[in-house]
Coordinates of C-alpha atoms in Angstrom, one line a residue:
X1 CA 143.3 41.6 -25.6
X2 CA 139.6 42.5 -25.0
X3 CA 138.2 39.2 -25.3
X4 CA 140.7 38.3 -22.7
X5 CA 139.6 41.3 -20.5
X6 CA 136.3 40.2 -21.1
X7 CA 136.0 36.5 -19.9
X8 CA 138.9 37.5 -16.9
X9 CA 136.7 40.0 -15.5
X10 CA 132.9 38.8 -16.3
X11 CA 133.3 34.9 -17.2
X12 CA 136.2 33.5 -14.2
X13 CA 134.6 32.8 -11.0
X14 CA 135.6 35.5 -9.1
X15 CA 133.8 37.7 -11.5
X16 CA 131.0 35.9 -10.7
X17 CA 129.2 36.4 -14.2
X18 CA 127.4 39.7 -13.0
X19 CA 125.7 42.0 -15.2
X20 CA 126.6 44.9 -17.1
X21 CA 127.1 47.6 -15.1
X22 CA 129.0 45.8 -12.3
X23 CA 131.4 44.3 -14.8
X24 CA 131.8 47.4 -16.9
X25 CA 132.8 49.3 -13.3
X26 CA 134.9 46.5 -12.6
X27 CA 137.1 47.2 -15.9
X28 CA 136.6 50.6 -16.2
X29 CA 138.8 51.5 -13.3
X30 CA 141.4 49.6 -14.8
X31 CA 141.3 49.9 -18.9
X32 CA 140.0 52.0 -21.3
X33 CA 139.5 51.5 -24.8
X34 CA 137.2 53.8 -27.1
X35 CA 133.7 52.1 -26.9
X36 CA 134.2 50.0 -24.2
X37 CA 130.7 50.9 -22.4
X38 CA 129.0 49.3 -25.7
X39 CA 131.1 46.6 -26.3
X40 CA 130.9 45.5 -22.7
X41 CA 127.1 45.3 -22.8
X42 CA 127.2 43.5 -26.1
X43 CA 129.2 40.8 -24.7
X44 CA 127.4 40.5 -21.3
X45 CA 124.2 40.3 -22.9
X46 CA 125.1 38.4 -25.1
X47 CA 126.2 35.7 -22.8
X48 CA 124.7 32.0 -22.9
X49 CA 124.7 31.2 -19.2
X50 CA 123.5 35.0 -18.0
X51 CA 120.7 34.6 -19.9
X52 CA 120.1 30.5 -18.5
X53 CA 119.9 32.1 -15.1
X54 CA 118.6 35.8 -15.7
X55 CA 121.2 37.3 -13.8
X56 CA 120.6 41.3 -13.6
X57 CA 117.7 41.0 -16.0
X58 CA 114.9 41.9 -13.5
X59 CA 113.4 44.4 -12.3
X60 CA 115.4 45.8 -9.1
X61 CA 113.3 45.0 -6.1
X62 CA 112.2 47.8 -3.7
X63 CA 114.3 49.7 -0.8
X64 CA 112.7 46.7 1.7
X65 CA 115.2 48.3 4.4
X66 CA 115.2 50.5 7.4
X67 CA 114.1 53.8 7.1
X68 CA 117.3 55.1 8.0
X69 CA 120.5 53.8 7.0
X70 CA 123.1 53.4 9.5
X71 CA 126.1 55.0 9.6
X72 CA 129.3 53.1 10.6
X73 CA 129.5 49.4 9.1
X74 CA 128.7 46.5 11.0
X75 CA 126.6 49.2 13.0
X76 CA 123.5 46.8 11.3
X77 CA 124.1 43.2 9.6
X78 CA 121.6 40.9 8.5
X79 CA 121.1 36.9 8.9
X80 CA 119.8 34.7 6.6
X81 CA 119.1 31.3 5.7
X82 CA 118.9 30.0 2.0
X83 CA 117.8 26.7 1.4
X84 CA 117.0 24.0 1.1
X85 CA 118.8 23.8 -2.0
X86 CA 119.9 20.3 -4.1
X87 CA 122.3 18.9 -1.5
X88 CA 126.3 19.2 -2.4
X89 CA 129.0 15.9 -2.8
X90 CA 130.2 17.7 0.8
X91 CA 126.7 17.2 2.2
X92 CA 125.3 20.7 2.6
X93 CA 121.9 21.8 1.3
X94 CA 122.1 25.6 2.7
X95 CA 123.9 28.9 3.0
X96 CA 123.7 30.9 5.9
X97 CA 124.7 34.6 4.5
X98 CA 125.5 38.0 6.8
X99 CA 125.2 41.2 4.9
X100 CA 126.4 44.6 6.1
X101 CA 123.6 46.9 6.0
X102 CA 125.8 50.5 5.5
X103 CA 129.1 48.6 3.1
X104 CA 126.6 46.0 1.7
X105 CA 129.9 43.5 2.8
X106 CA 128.5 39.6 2.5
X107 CA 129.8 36.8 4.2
X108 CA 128.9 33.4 3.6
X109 CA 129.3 29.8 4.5
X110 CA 127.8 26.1 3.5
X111 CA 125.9 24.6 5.5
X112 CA 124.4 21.0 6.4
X113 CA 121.4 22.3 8.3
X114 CA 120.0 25.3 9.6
X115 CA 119.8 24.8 13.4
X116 CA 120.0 27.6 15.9
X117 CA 123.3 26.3 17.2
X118 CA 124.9 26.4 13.2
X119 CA 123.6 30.4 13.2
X120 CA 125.0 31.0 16.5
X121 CA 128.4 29.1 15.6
X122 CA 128.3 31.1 12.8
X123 CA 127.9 34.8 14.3
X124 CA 130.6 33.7 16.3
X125 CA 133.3 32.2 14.3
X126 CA 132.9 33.9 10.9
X127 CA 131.1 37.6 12.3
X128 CA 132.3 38.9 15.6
X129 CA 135.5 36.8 16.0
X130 CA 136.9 38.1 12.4
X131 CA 135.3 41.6 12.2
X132 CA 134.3 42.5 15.8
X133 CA 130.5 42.4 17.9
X134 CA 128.0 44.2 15.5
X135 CA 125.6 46.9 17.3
X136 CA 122.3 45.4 15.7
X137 CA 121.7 42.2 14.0
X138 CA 118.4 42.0 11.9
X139 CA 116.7 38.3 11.2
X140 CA 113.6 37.1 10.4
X141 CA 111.3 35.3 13.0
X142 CA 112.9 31.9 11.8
X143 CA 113.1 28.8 14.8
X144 CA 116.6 28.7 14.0
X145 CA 117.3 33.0 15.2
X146 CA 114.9 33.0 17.7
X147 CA 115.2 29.6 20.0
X148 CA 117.1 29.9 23.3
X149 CA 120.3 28.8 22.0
X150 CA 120.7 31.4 19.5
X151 CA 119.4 34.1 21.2
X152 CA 121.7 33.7 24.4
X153 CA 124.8 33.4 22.8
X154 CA 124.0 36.6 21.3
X155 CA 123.1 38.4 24.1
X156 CA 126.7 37.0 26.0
X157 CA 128.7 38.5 22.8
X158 CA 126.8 41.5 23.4
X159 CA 125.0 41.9 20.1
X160 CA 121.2 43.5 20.1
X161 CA 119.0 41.1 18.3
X162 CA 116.0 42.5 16.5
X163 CA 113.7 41.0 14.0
X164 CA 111.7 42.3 10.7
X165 CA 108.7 42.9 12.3
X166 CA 110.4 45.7 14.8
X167 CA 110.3 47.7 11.1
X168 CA 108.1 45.6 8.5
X169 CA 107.8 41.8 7.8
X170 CA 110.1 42.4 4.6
X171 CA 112.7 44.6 6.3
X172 CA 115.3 42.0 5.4
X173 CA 115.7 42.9 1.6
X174 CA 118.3 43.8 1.1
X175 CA 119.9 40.1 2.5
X176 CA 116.6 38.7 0.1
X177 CA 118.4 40.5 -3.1
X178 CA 122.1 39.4 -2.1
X179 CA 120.9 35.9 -2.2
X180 CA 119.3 36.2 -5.5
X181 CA 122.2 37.3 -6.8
X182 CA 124.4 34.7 -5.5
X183 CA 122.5 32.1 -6.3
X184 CA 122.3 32.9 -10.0
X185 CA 126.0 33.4 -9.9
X186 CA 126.8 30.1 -8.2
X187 CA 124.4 28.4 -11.1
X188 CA 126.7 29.5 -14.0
X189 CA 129.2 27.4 -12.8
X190 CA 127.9 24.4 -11.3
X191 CA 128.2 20.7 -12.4
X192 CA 124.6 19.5 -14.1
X193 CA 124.2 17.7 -10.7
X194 CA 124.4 20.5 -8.8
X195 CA 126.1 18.6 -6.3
X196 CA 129.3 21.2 -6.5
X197 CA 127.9 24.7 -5.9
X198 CA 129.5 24.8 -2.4
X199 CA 133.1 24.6 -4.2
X200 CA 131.9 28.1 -5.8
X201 CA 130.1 30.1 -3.1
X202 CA 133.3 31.3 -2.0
X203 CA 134.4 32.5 -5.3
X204 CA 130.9 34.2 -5.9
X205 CA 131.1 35.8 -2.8
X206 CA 134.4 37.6 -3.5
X207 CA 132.6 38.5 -6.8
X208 CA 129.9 40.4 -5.2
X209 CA 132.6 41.9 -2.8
X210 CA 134.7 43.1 -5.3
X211 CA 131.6 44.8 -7.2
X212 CA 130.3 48.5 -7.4
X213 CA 126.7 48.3 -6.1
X214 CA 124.3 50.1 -7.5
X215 CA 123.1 51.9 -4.7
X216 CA 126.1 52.7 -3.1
X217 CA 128.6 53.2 -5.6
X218 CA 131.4 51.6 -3.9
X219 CA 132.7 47.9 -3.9
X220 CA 131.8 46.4 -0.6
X221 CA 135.3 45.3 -0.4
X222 CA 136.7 48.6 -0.6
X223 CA 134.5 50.2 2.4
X224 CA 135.2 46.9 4.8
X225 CA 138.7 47.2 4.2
X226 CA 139.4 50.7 2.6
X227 CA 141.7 49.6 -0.2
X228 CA 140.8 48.1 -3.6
X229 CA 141.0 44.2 -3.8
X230 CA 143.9 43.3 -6.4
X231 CA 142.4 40.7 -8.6
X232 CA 144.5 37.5 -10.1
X233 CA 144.4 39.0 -13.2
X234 CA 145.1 42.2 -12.9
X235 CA 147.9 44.5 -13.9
X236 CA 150.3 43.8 -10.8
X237 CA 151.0 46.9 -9.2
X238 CA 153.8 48.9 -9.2
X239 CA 155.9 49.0 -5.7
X240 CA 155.9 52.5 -4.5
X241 CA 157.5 54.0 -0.9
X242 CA 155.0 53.2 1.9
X243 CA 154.0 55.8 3.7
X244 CA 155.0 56.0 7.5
X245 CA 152.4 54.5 9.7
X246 CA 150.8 57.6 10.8
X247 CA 150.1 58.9 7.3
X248 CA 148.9 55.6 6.4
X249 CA 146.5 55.7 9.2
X250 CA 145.6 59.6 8.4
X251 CA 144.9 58.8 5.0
X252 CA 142.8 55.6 5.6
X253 CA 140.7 57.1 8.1
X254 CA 140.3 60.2 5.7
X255 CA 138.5 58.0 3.2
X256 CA 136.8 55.2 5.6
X257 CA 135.0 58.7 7.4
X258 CA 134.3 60.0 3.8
X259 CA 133.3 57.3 2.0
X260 CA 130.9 56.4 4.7
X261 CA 129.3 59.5 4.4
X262 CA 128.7 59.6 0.7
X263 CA 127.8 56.0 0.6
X264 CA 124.9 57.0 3.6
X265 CA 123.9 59.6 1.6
X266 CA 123.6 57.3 -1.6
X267 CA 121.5 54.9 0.4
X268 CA 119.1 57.6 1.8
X269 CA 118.3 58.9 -2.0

């Protein structure tokens, strides 16, 4: 049963192969065995392809960020390019990732190229159409973010464009360590031709998602959405009396205003 536990909820895809804290979290709020903490870490660490790729083994880079966090989500997202990387049997050779800066929610899509009118598709389609216009979006001073195209489509869907150097040339990090960590996650899984990572970038992505981070101490998911995400293999869940809509709504927007705060406070320490 805890070998089973263990490759469901650190091995599968939508696990992601993350390190030991995030997949001890991950199992913690949903098992318990005496020594779990230890065992966990064993097997993680003990793990052929986490060690191949060095995933969580580093030193955690620096709070590259904003001196001040923000305080409602999608109040500050970041856009990035990664790539080139080796191209994919579907053609693509990037990944054009958005990261919420306050729920440290990623979203993510293959790419072919990294023009300014693939960014600009993207904001629309997969950012403001699905989740709403964010306040502020951060990039670097790439072509792609700062030709015309890009930067008048933004300005017609309302959104306030900055760039790293209105804080500090690295202001970006914290979309720098997301894709480190996705990349090493996609490579556990990938064909030796490589030519398959895009089949697993959405799968990674969920993985990260469905993660307690380190600095907030919340899953990304949860915050976006303000329930837990049920996993495929997890204990289904037993089917309870709803609540009536306005005690659903009370209740959600109880923990969305809390859980905002705390998280703020998490990222300010």
């Amino acid at each position: 049963m805890v070998d089973q536990l263990l490759q469901a909820y650190h091995d599968s895809p939508t696990s992601g192969h993350l390190g030991v804290n995030k997949t001890w979290h991950k199992i913690r709020d949903r098992y318990f065995w005496p020594g779990m903490y230890t065992k966990i870490k064993e097997y993680v660490l003990s793990c052929t392809k986490c060690r191949q790729f060095k995933i969580g083994r580093t030193k955690p880079a620096g709070k590259l960020e904003p001196t001040e966090p923000p305080t409602g989500i999608l109040d500050l997202i970041g856009l990035d390019f990664i790539g080139p990387v080796p191209q994919s049997a579907n053609g693509n050779k990037y990944i054009l990732v958005c990261t919420d800066y306050l729920s440290r929610y990623a979203i993510t899509q293959a790419t072919a190229n990294c023009t300014a009118e693939t960014a600009a598709k993207f904001l629309v389609t997969k950012v403001i159409l699905q989740y709403g216009v964010p306040k502020q979006l951060l990039t670097d001073r790439g072509t792609h973010f700062m030709s015309h195209v890009f930067e008048a489509i933004a300005s017609r869907c309302g959104v306030n464009h900055i760039t790293t150097t209105t804080y500090h040339p690295q202001c970006n990090g914290l979309t720098e360590r997301f894709n480190a960590t996705l990349v090493g996650s996609i490579g556990t899984y990938v064909n030796q031709q490589q030519s398959d990572w895009d089949d697993y970038l959405p799968y990674a992505t969920f993985a990260y998602n469905t993660a307690k981070q380190s600095t907030t101490q919340m899953e990304p998911f949860k915050l976006m959405y303000g329930r837990d995400a049920l996993l495929s293999f997890d204990t289904p869940r037993p089917i309870t009396q709803p609540p009536t809509i306005n005690d659903y709504y009370n209740q959600l927007n109880q923990f969305l205003q809390q859980a905002k705060s705390t998280v703020w406070y998490n990222i300010k320490q």
